[in-house]
Amino acid sequence: SQQGEEDPQALSIQEGENATMNCSYKTSINNLQWYRQNSGRGLVHLILIRSNEREKHSGRLRVTLDTSKKSSSLLITASRAADTASYFCATEADRGSTLGRLYFGRGTQLTVWP
Amino acid sequence: KAGVTQTPRYLIKTRGQQVTLSCSPISGHRSVSWYQQTPGQGLQFLFEYFSETQRNKGNFPGRFSGRQFSNSRSEMNVSTLELGDSALYLCASSSGQGVGDTQYFGPGTRLTVL
C-alpha cells in the first residue's frame, strides 16, 4: 500500500508554539500534499510539494520533502487556536494508473490551547 | 467561484436500502473523485470520473458505483447498504489535466446506516 503514515497521531500545544507533523510513505511519488480537516468536515488543501522540490512555504506553513527517506514534514509556526484540526498528508504516485487518486495517511490531530 | 457542493449533507438509511449522493464540482472542473472516510480505515479512494468516463477505481465492492454527467456533476450510488457503509463521503474536483492537479474537496455527506 502507498498509504502514508503521519506522526504523531495527536499533538497538543499552546498558542504561539510551533507544531511539527511528519509523514512517511512507501512508494515513489510525483507530489505530496497536505490537507486540513475541521471536525469531520471537508478537506482544505494547504500546500503541494513536488518530488523535485525540497522545501516550500506558504504563510505560516513550511513543508519539507525528503524523497530519499520517503518522508515529509509540515511545520506550522506561531500556532493559533483556530489551527486546531486534523492534518493529513496525501501522495500522488508517479507511475501507473493514478489519475485523480490520492493516498491519504491517517492524520495528526492538532489541538492548540489558548 | 463557488466551491464544491455535496447533497445531501446528512442521510440516515437502513440496511438493505440504496442511496444516491450528489456532487457538483467547481465551475470549469472536469474531474470528480470520491472518497470514503471512516474512523477505522481513514480516507479511501472510491473512483474518479473525467468527461463522463471512469478513469480510476479503488478497491470497493460492486455495490459502490458512480457516474458523471455532461455538466461534470457526479453521483455515487451504494446499493444494498451495510452497517459498515456508515461513513463520511467526500467528493473532490479538479481540472483533470493530470498528475499534480490540486483536488478541492466538498463538505461531505454523512451517511448513517442503521
Coordinates of N, CA and C in Angstrom, one line a residue:
Chain A
S1 N 0.8 -1.2 0.0 CA 0.0 0.0 0.0 C 0.9 1.2 0.0
Q2 N 0.4 2.3 -0.7 CA 1.2 3.5 -0.7 C 0.8 4.4 0.4
Q3 N -0.2 4.1 1.2 CA -0.8 5.0 2.1 C 0.3 5.5 3.1
G4 N 0.2 6.8 3.3 CA 1.2 7.5 4.2 C 0.8 7.3 5.6
E5 N 1.8 7.6 6.5 CA 1.6 7.5 7.9 C 2.0 8.8 8.5
E6 N 1.1 9.4 9.3 CA 1.5 10.6 10.0 C 2.0 10.3 11.4
D7 N 2.8 11.2 11.9 CA 3.4 11.1 13.2 C 3.6 12.5 13.8
P8 N 3.1 12.8 15.0 CA 2.4 11.9 15.9 C 0.9 11.8 15.5
Q9 N 0.2 10.9 16.1 CA -1.2 10.8 15.9 C -2.0 11.9 16.5
A10 N -1.5 12.5 17.6 CA -2.1 13.6 18.2 C -1.0 14.5 18.8
L11 N -1.3 15.8 18.7 CA -0.3 16.8 19.2 C -1.1 17.9 19.9
S12 N -0.6 18.3 21.1 CA -1.3 19.3 21.9 C -0.3 20.3 22.3
I13 N -0.5 21.6 21.9 CA 0.4 22.7 22.2 C -0.3 23.9 22.6
Q14 N 0.5 24.9 23.1 CA -0.1 26.2 23.4 C 0.0 27.2 22.3
E15 N -0.9 28.1 22.3 CA -0.9 29.2 21.2 C 0.5 29.8 21.2
G16 N 1.0 30.1 20.0 CA 2.3 30.7 19.9 C 3.4 29.8 19.6
E17 N 3.2 28.5 20.0 CA 4.2 27.5 19.8 C 4.2 27.0 18.4
N18 N 5.2 26.4 18.0 CA 5.3 25.8 16.6 C 4.8 24.3 16.7
A19 N 4.2 23.9 15.6 CA 3.7 22.5 15.6 C 4.3 21.8 14.4
T20 N 4.9 20.6 14.6 CA 5.5 19.9 13.5 C 4.9 18.5 13.4
M21 N 4.5 18.2 12.2 CA 3.9 16.9 11.9 C 4.7 16.2 10.8
N22 N 4.8 14.9 10.9 CA 5.6 14.2 10.0 C 4.8 13.2 9.2
C23 N 5.2 12.9 8.0 CA 4.5 11.9 7.2 C 5.5 11.0 6.5
S24 N 5.3 9.8 6.5 CA 6.1 8.8 5.7 C 5.3 8.1 4.8
Y25 N 5.9 7.7 3.6 CA 5.1 7.0 2.6 C 6.0 5.9 2.1
K26 N 5.4 5.1 1.2 CA 6.2 3.8 0.8 C 6.7 3.8 -0.6
T27 N 6.0 4.4 -1.5 CA 6.4 4.2 -2.9 C 6.9 5.6 -3.5
S28 N 7.3 5.5 -4.8 CA 7.8 6.6 -5.5 C 6.6 7.6 -5.8
I29 N 6.8 8.9 -5.6 CA 5.7 9.8 -5.8 C 6.0 10.9 -6.8
N30 N 4.9 11.5 -7.3 CA 5.0 12.7 -8.1 C 5.0 13.9 -7.2
N31 N 4.1 13.9 -6.2 CA 4.0 15.0 -5.3 C 3.4 14.6 -4.0
L32 N 3.5 15.4 -3.0 CA 2.9 15.2 -1.7 C 2.1 16.4 -1.3
Q33 N 0.9 16.2 -0.8 CA 0.1 17.3 -0.5 C -0.4 17.2 1.0
W34 N -0.6 18.4 1.6 CA -1.1 18.4 3.0 C -2.5 19.1 2.9
Y35 N -3.4 18.4 3.7 CA -4.7 18.9 3.8 C -5.1 19.1 5.3
R36 N -6.1 19.9 5.5 CA -6.6 20.1 6.9 C -8.1 19.8 6.9
Q37 N -8.5 19.2 8.0 CA -9.9 18.9 8.2 C -10.4 19.3 9.6
N38 N -11.4 20.1 9.6 CA -12.0 20.6 10.8 C -13.2 19.6 11.2
S39 N -13.0 18.9 12.3 CA -14.1 18.1 12.9 C -15.0 17.4 11.9
G40 N -14.5 16.5 11.1 CA -15.4 15.7 10.3 C -16.0 16.5 9.1
R41 N -15.4 17.6 8.8 CA -16.0 18.3 7.6 C -15.1 18.1 6.4
G42 N -15.2 18.9 5.4 CA -14.4 18.7 4.2 C -13.0 19.0 4.4
L43 N -12.2 18.5 3.4 CA -10.7 18.8 3.5 C -10.4 20.1 2.8
V44 N -9.4 20.8 3.4 CA -9.0 22.0 2.8 C -7.5 21.8 2.4
H45 N -7.3 22.1 1.1 CA -5.9 21.9 0.6 C -5.0 23.0 1.2
L46 N -3.8 22.6 1.7 CA -2.9 23.6 2.3 C -1.7 23.9 1.4
I47 N -1.1 22.8 0.9 CA 0.1 23.0 0.1 C 0.5 21.7 -0.6
L48 N 1.1 21.9 -1.8 CA 1.6 20.8 -2.6 C 3.0 21.0 -2.8
I49 N 3.8 19.9 -2.6 CA 5.2 19.9 -2.9 C 5.6 18.8 -3.9
R50 N 6.3 19.1 -5.0 CA 6.6 18.2 -6.0 C 7.8 17.4 -5.6
S51 N 8.0 16.3 -6.3 CA 9.1 15.4 -5.9 C 10.5 16.0 -6.1
N52 N 10.6 17.0 -7.0 CA 11.9 17.6 -7.2 C 12.1 18.8 -6.4
E53 N 11.2 19.1 -5.4 CA 11.3 20.2 -4.5 C 11.7 19.7 -3.1
R54 N 12.4 20.5 -2.4 CA 12.8 20.0 -1.1 C 12.1 20.8 0.0
E55 N 11.7 22.0 -0.3 CA 11.1 22.9 0.8 C 10.1 23.8 0.1
K56 N 9.0 24.1 0.8 CA 8.1 25.1 0.3 C 7.4 25.8 1.4
H57 N 7.1 27.1 1.2 CA 6.5 27.9 2.3 C 5.2 28.5 1.8
S58 N 4.3 28.6 2.7 CA 3.0 29.3 2.4 C 2.5 29.9 3.7
G59 N 2.7 31.2 3.9 CA 2.3 31.9 5.1 C 3.0 31.3 6.3
R60 N 2.3 30.8 7.3 CA 2.9 30.2 8.5 C 3.3 28.8 8.3
L61 N 3.1 28.2 7.1 CA 3.3 26.8 6.8 C 4.7 26.6 6.1
R62 N 5.4 25.6 6.6 CA 6.6 25.2 5.9 C 6.6 23.7 5.7
V63 N 6.8 23.3 4.5 CA 6.8 21.9 4.2 C 8.1 21.5 3.7
T64 N 8.6 20.3 4.1 CA 9.9 19.8 3.6 C 9.6 18.4 3.0
L65 N 10.4 18.0 2.1 CA 10.2 16.7 1.5 C 11.6 16.1 1.3
D66 N 11.7 14.8 1.8 CA 13.0 14.1 1.6 C 12.6 12.8 0.9
T67 N 12.8 12.8 -0.4 CA 12.4 11.6 -1.2 C 13.3 10.4 -0.9
S68 N 14.5 10.6 -0.5 CA 15.4 9.5 -0.2 C 14.9 8.8 1.1
K69 N 14.3 9.5 2.0 CA 13.8 8.9 3.2 C 12.3 8.6 3.1
K70 N 11.7 9.1 2.0 CA 10.3 8.9 1.8 C 9.5 9.6 2.9
S71 N 9.8 10.8 3.2 CA 9.2 11.5 4.3 C 9.0 12.9 4.1
S72 N 8.1 13.5 4.8 CA 7.8 14.9 4.7 C 7.4 15.5 6.0
S73 N 7.6 16.7 6.2 CA 7.2 17.4 7.5 C 6.4 18.6 7.2
L74 N 5.4 18.9 8.0 CA 4.7 20.1 8.0 C 4.9 20.9 9.3
L75 N 5.4 22.1 9.1 CA 5.6 23.0 10.3 C 4.6 24.1 10.3
I76 N 3.9 24.3 11.3 CA 3.0 25.5 11.5 C 3.7 26.4 12.6
T77 N 4.1 27.6 12.2 CA 4.7 28.4 13.1 C 3.7 29.3 13.8
A78 N 4.0 29.7 15.0 CA 3.2 30.6 15.8 C 1.7 30.2 15.8
S79 N 1.4 29.0 16.2 CA 0.1 28.4 16.1 C -1.0 29.2 16.8
R80 N -2.2 29.1 16.3 CA -3.3 29.7 16.9 C -4.4 28.7 17.3
A81 N -5.3 29.1 18.1 CA -6.4 28.1 18.5 C -7.2 27.7 17.3
A82 N -7.3 28.6 16.3 CA -8.0 28.3 15.1 C -7.3 27.2 14.2
D83 N -6.1 26.9 14.5 CA -5.3 25.9 13.8 C -5.7 24.5 14.2
T84 N -6.5 24.4 15.3 CA -7.0 23.1 15.8 C -7.7 22.4 14.7
A85 N -7.3 21.2 14.3 CA -7.9 20.4 13.2 C -7.1 19.2 13.1
S86 N -7.5 18.3 12.2 CA -6.7 17.2 11.8 C -6.0 17.5 10.5
Y87 N -4.7 17.1 10.4 CA -3.9 17.4 9.3 C -3.5 16.0 8.6
F88 N -3.7 16.0 7.3 CA -3.4 14.8 6.5 C -2.4 15.0 5.4
C89 N -1.5 14.1 5.2 CA -0.7 14.1 4.1 C -1.3 13.2 3.0
A90 N -1.1 13.5 1.8 CA -1.6 12.7 0.7 C -0.6 12.6 -0.4
T91 N -0.4 11.5 -1.0 CA 0.6 11.3 -2.0 C 0.0 11.0 -3.3
E92 N 0.6 11.4 -4.4 CA 0.2 11.0 -5.7 C 1.3 10.3 -6.4
A93 N 1.1 9.1 -6.8 CA 2.2 8.3 -7.4 C 2.7 8.9 -8.7
D94 N 3.9 8.4 -9.1 CA 4.5 9.0 -10.3 C 4.4 7.9 -11.5
R95 N 3.7 6.9 -11.2 CA 3.6 5.9 -12.3 C 2.3 5.1 -12.1
G96 N 1.9 4.4 -13.1 CA 0.7 3.6 -13.1 C -0.5 4.4 -13.3
S97 N -1.7 3.8 -13.2 CA -2.9 4.4 -13.4 C -3.4 5.2 -12.2
T98 N -2.9 6.4 -12.1 CA -3.1 7.1 -10.8 C -3.9 8.4 -10.9
L99 N -4.3 8.7 -12.1 CA -5.0 10.0 -12.3 C -6.1 10.1 -11.3
G100 N -6.2 11.3 -10.7 CA -7.2 11.6 -9.7 C -7.2 10.8 -8.4
R101 N -6.1 10.1 -8.2 CA -6.1 9.3 -7.0 C -5.0 9.7 -6.0
L102 N -5.5 10.1 -4.8 CA -4.6 10.4 -3.7 C -4.6 9.3 -2.7
Y103 N -3.4 9.1 -2.1 CA -3.3 8.1 -1.0 C -3.1 8.9 0.3
F104 N -4.0 8.8 1.2 CA -4.0 9.6 2.4 C -3.4 8.8 3.6
G105 N -2.8 9.5 4.5 CA -2.4 9.0 5.8 C -3.5 9.0 6.7
R106 N -3.3 8.6 8.0 CA -4.4 8.6 9.0 C -4.6 9.9 9.7
G107 N -3.6 10.8 9.5 CA -3.8 12.1 10.0 C -3.2 12.4 11.4
T108 N -2.9 13.6 11.7 CA -2.5 14.1 13.0 C -3.5 15.0 13.5
Q109 N -4.0 14.7 14.7 CA -5.0 15.6 15.4 C -4.2 16.7 16.2
L110 N -4.3 17.9 15.7 CA -3.6 19.0 16.4 C -4.6 19.8 17.3
T111 N -4.2 20.0 18.5 CA -5.0 20.8 19.4 C -4.2 22.0 19.9
V112 N -4.6 23.2 19.7 CA -3.9 24.4 20.1 C -4.7 25.0 21.2
W113 N -4.1 25.1 22.4 CA -4.8 25.7 23.6 C -4.6 27.2 23.7
P114 N -5.6 28.0 24.0 CA -5.4 29.4 24.1 C -4.6 29.8 25.3
Chain B
K1 N -15.7 32.3 -7.1 CA -16.1 31.0 -7.7 C -16.7 30.1 -6.6
A2 N -17.8 29.5 -6.8 CA -18.4 28.7 -5.8 C -17.6 27.4 -5.7
G3 N -17.6 26.9 -4.4 CA -16.8 25.7 -4.2 C -17.5 24.4 -4.6
V4 N -17.0 23.3 -4.2 CA -17.6 22.0 -4.4 C -18.8 21.8 -3.5
T5 N -19.9 21.5 -4.0 CA -21.1 21.2 -3.2 C -21.5 19.8 -3.2
Q6 N -22.0 19.3 -2.1 CA -22.5 17.9 -2.0 C -23.8 17.9 -1.4
T7 N -24.7 17.1 -1.9 CA -26.0 16.9 -1.3 C -26.4 15.5 -1.3
P8 N -27.2 15.1 -0.2 CA -27.5 15.9 0.9 C -26.3 15.9 1.9
R9 N -26.3 16.7 2.9 CA -25.2 16.7 3.9 C -25.3 15.6 4.9
Y10 N -26.5 15.2 5.2 CA -26.7 14.1 6.2 C -27.8 13.2 5.6
L11 N -27.6 11.9 5.9 CA -28.5 10.9 5.4 C -28.5 9.7 6.4
I12 N -29.7 9.3 6.7 CA -29.9 8.1 7.5 C -30.7 7.0 6.7
K13 N -30.1 5.9 6.6 CA -30.7 4.8 5.9 C -30.7 3.5 6.7
T14 N -31.4 2.5 6.3 CA -31.4 1.2 7.0 C -30.7 0.2 6.0
R15 N -30.3 -0.9 6.7 CA -29.6 -1.9 5.9 C -30.4 -2.4 4.8
G16 N -29.8 -2.7 3.6 CA -30.5 -3.2 2.5 C -31.0 -2.2 1.5
Q17 N -31.2 -0.9 2.0 CA -31.6 0.1 1.1 C -30.5 0.6 0.2
Q18 N -30.8 1.4 -0.7 CA -29.8 2.0 -1.6 C -29.8 3.5 -1.4
V19 N -28.7 4.2 -1.8 CA -28.6 5.6 -1.6 C -27.8 6.2 -2.8
T20 N -28.2 7.5 -3.1 CA -27.5 8.2 -4.1 C -27.0 9.5 -3.6
L21 N -25.8 9.8 -3.7 CA -25.2 11.0 -3.3 C -24.8 11.9 -4.5
S22 N -24.8 13.2 -4.3 CA -24.6 14.1 -5.5 C -23.4 15.0 -5.2
C23 N -22.7 15.3 -6.2 CA -21.5 16.2 -6.1 C -21.5 17.2 -7.3
S24 N -21.5 18.5 -7.0 CA -21.3 19.5 -8.1 C -19.9 20.1 -8.0
P25 N -19.1 19.9 -9.0 CA -17.7 20.4 -8.9 C -17.6 21.9 -9.1
I26 N -16.4 22.4 -8.9 CA -16.2 23.8 -9.2 C -16.4 24.1 -10.7
S27 N -16.9 25.2 -11.0 CA -17.2 25.5 -12.4 C -15.9 25.4 -13.2
G28 N -16.0 24.7 -14.3 CA -14.8 24.5 -15.2 C -14.0 23.3 -14.9
H29 N -14.2 22.7 -13.7 CA -13.5 21.4 -13.4 C -14.2 20.3 -14.1
R30 N -13.4 19.3 -14.6 CA -14.0 18.2 -15.3 C -13.7 16.9 -14.6
S31 N -13.0 16.9 -13.6 CA -12.7 15.7 -12.9 C -13.3 15.7 -11.5
V32 N -14.0 14.6 -11.1 CA -14.6 14.4 -9.8 C -14.1 13.1 -9.3
S33 N -13.6 13.1 -8.0 CA -13.1 11.9 -7.3 C -14.0 11.8 -6.1
W34 N -14.2 10.5 -5.7 CA -14.9 10.2 -4.5 C -14.1 9.5 -3.5
Y35 N -14.3 9.8 -2.2 CA -13.5 9.2 -1.1 C -14.5 8.8 0.0
Q36 N -14.2 7.7 0.7 CA -14.9 7.3 1.9 C -14.0 7.5 3.1
Q37 N -14.5 8.1 4.1 CA -13.7 8.3 5.3 C -14.4 7.7 6.5
T38 N -13.7 6.8 7.1 CA -14.2 6.1 8.4 C -13.1 6.2 9.4
P39 N -13.5 6.1 10.7 CA -12.5 6.1 11.7 C -11.6 4.9 11.6
G40 N -12.0 3.8 11.2 CA -11.2 2.6 11.1 C -10.3 2.5 9.9
Q41 N -10.8 2.9 8.8 CA -10.0 2.8 7.5 C -9.4 4.1 7.0
G42 N -9.8 5.2 7.6 CA -9.3 6.5 7.2 C -9.9 6.9 5.9
L43 N -9.2 7.6 5.0 CA -9.7 8.1 3.7 C -9.3 7.1 2.7
Q44 N -10.3 6.6 2.0 CA -10.1 5.6 1.0 C -10.7 6.1 -0.4
F45 N -10.0 5.9 -1.4 CA -10.4 6.3 -2.7 C -11.4 5.3 -3.3
L46 N -12.5 5.9 -3.8 CA -13.6 5.1 -4.4 C -13.4 5.0 -5.9
F47 N -13.5 6.2 -6.6 CA -13.3 6.2 -8.0 C -13.2 7.7 -8.5
E48 N -12.8 7.8 -9.7 CA -12.6 9.2 -10.3 C -13.2 9.2 -11.7
Y49 N -13.9 10.3 -12.0 CA -14.5 10.4 -13.3 C -14.0 11.7 -14.0
F50 N -13.8 11.6 -15.3 CA -13.4 12.7 -16.1 C -14.2 12.6 -17.4
S51 N -14.8 13.7 -17.8 CA -15.6 13.8 -19.0 C -16.5 12.5 -19.2
E52 N -17.2 12.3 -18.1 CA -18.3 11.2 -18.1 C -17.7 9.8 -18.1
T53 N -16.4 9.7 -18.0 CA -15.8 8.3 -18.1 C -15.0 8.0 -16.7
Q54 N -15.2 6.8 -16.3 CA -14.5 6.4 -15.1 C -13.0 6.1 -15.4
R55 N -12.1 6.9 -14.9 CA -10.7 6.7 -15.2 C -9.9 5.9 -14.2
N56 N -10.4 5.8 -13.0 CA -9.7 5.1 -11.9 C -10.7 4.6 -10.9
K57 N -10.4 3.5 -10.3 CA -11.3 2.9 -9.4 C -10.5 2.3 -8.2
G58 N -11.0 2.5 -7.0 CA -10.4 1.9 -5.8 C -10.9 0.5 -5.6
N59 N -10.5 -0.1 -4.4 CA -10.9 -1.4 -4.1 C -12.1 -1.5 -3.3
F60 N -13.2 -1.2 -3.9 CA -14.5 -1.3 -3.2 C -15.4 -2.3 -4.0
P61 N -16.4 -2.9 -3.3 CA -17.2 -3.9 -4.0 C -18.1 -3.2 -5.0
G62 N -18.7 -4.0 -5.9 CA -19.5 -3.5 -7.0 C -20.8 -2.8 -6.5
R63 N -21.1 -2.9 -5.2 CA -22.3 -2.2 -4.7 C -22.1 -0.7 -4.8
F64 N -20.8 -0.3 -4.9 CA -20.5 1.1 -5.0 C -20.3 1.5 -6.5
S65 N -21.1 2.4 -7.0 CA -20.9 2.8 -8.4 C -21.1 4.3 -8.5
G66 N -20.7 4.8 -9.6 CA -20.9 6.2 -9.8 C -21.1 6.5 -11.3
R67 N -21.3 7.8 -11.5 CA -21.4 8.3 -12.9 C -21.2 9.8 -12.9
Q68 N -20.9 10.3 -14.1 CA -20.7 11.7 -14.3 C -21.6 12.2 -15.4
F69 N -22.1 13.3 -15.3 CA -23.0 13.9 -16.4 C -22.2 14.9 -17.2
S70 N -22.8 15.3 -18.3 CA -22.1 16.1 -19.2 C -21.7 17.5 -18.6
N71 N -22.4 17.9 -17.6 CA -22.1 19.2 -16.9 C -21.1 19.0 -15.8
S72 N -20.5 17.8 -15.7 CA -19.4 17.4 -14.8 C -20.0 17.0 -13.4
R73 N -21.2 17.3 -13.2 CA -21.8 16.8 -11.9 C -21.7 15.3 -11.8
S74 N -21.5 14.8 -10.6 CA -21.3 13.4 -10.4 C -22.3 12.9 -9.3
E75 N -22.6 11.6 -9.5 CA -23.4 10.9 -8.4 C -22.7 9.6 -8.1
M76 N -22.8 9.2 -6.8 CA -22.4 7.9 -6.5 C -23.6 7.2 -5.8
N77 N -23.6 5.9 -6.1 CA -24.7 5.1 -5.6 C -24.2 3.9 -4.8
V78 N -24.8 3.7 -3.7 CA -24.5 2.5 -2.9 C -25.7 1.6 -2.8
S79 N -25.7 0.4 -3.3 CA -26.8 -0.4 -3.2 C -26.7 -1.4 -2.0
T80 N -27.8 -2.0 -1.6 CA -27.8 -3.0 -0.5 C -26.9 -2.5 0.6
L81 N -27.2 -1.5 1.2 CA -26.4 -0.9 2.3 C -26.1 -1.8 3.4
E82 N -24.9 -1.7 3.9 CA -24.5 -2.5 5.1 C -24.1 -1.5 6.2
L83 N -24.1 -2.0 7.4 CA -23.7 -1.1 8.6 C -22.4 -0.5 8.4
G84 N -21.5 -1.2 7.8 CA -20.1 -0.8 7.6 C -20.0 0.4 6.5
D85 N -21.1 0.6 5.8 CA -21.0 1.7 4.8 C -21.2 3.1 5.5
S86 N -21.5 3.1 6.8 CA -21.6 4.3 7.5 C -20.3 5.1 7.5
A87 N -20.3 6.3 7.0 CA -19.1 7.0 6.7 C -19.4 8.4 6.3
L88 N -18.3 9.2 6.2 CA -18.4 10.5 5.6 C -17.9 10.3 4.1
Y89 N -18.7 10.7 3.2 CA -18.4 10.5 1.8 C -18.0 11.9 1.2
L90 N -16.8 12.0 0.7 CA -16.3 13.2 0.2 C -16.0 13.2 -1.3
C91 N -16.4 14.2 -1.9 CA -16.0 14.3 -3.3 C -15.0 15.5 -3.5
A92 N -14.2 15.4 -4.5 CA -13.2 16.4 -4.8 C -13.3 16.7 -6.3
S93 N -13.0 17.9 -6.6 CA -13.0 18.3 -8.1 C -11.6 18.9 -8.4
S94 N -11.3 18.7 -9.6 CA -10.0 19.2 -10.2 C -10.2 19.4 -11.6
S95 N -9.2 20.1 -12.2 CA -9.3 20.4 -13.7 C -9.2 19.1 -14.4
G96 N -8.5 18.1 -13.8 CA -8.3 16.8 -14.5 C -7.2 16.8 -15.6
Q97 N -6.3 17.8 -15.5 CA -5.3 17.9 -16.5 C -4.2 16.9 -16.3
G98 N -4.1 16.3 -15.1 CA -3.1 15.3 -15.0 C -2.5 15.3 -13.6
V99 N -1.5 14.6 -13.4 CA -0.8 14.4 -12.1 C -0.4 15.8 -11.6
G100 N -0.6 16.0 -10.3 CA -0.2 17.2 -9.7 C -1.4 18.3 -9.6
D101 N -2.5 17.8 -10.1 CA -3.7 18.7 -10.1 C -4.2 18.8 -8.6
T102 N -4.4 20.0 -8.1 CA -4.9 20.2 -6.8 C -6.4 19.7 -6.8
Q103 N -6.7 18.9 -5.8 CA -8.1 18.5 -5.6 C -8.8 19.3 -4.5
Y104 N -10.0 19.9 -4.9 CA -10.7 20.7 -3.9 C -11.9 19.9 -3.4
F105 N -12.0 19.8 -2.1 CA -13.0 18.9 -1.5 C -14.3 19.6 -1.1
G106 N -15.4 18.9 -1.2 CA -16.7 19.4 -0.7 C -16.8 19.1 0.8
P107 N -17.9 19.6 1.4 CA -18.1 19.4 2.8 C -18.4 18.0 3.2
G108 N -18.8 17.1 2.3 CA -19.1 15.7 2.6 C -20.5 15.5 2.8
T109 N -20.9 14.2 2.7 CA -22.2 13.7 3.0 C -22.0 12.7 4.1
R110 N -22.6 12.9 5.3 CA -22.5 12.0 6.4 C -23.6 10.9 6.3
L111 N -23.3 9.7 5.9 CA -24.2 8.6 5.8 C -24.2 7.7 7.0
T112 N -25.4 7.5 7.6 CA -25.5 6.6 8.7 C -26.4 5.5 8.3
V113 N -26.0 4.2 8.5 CA -26.8 3.1 8.1 C -27.2 2.4 9.4
L114 N -28.5 2.2 9.6 CA -29.0 1.6 10.9 C -29.4 0.2 10.6

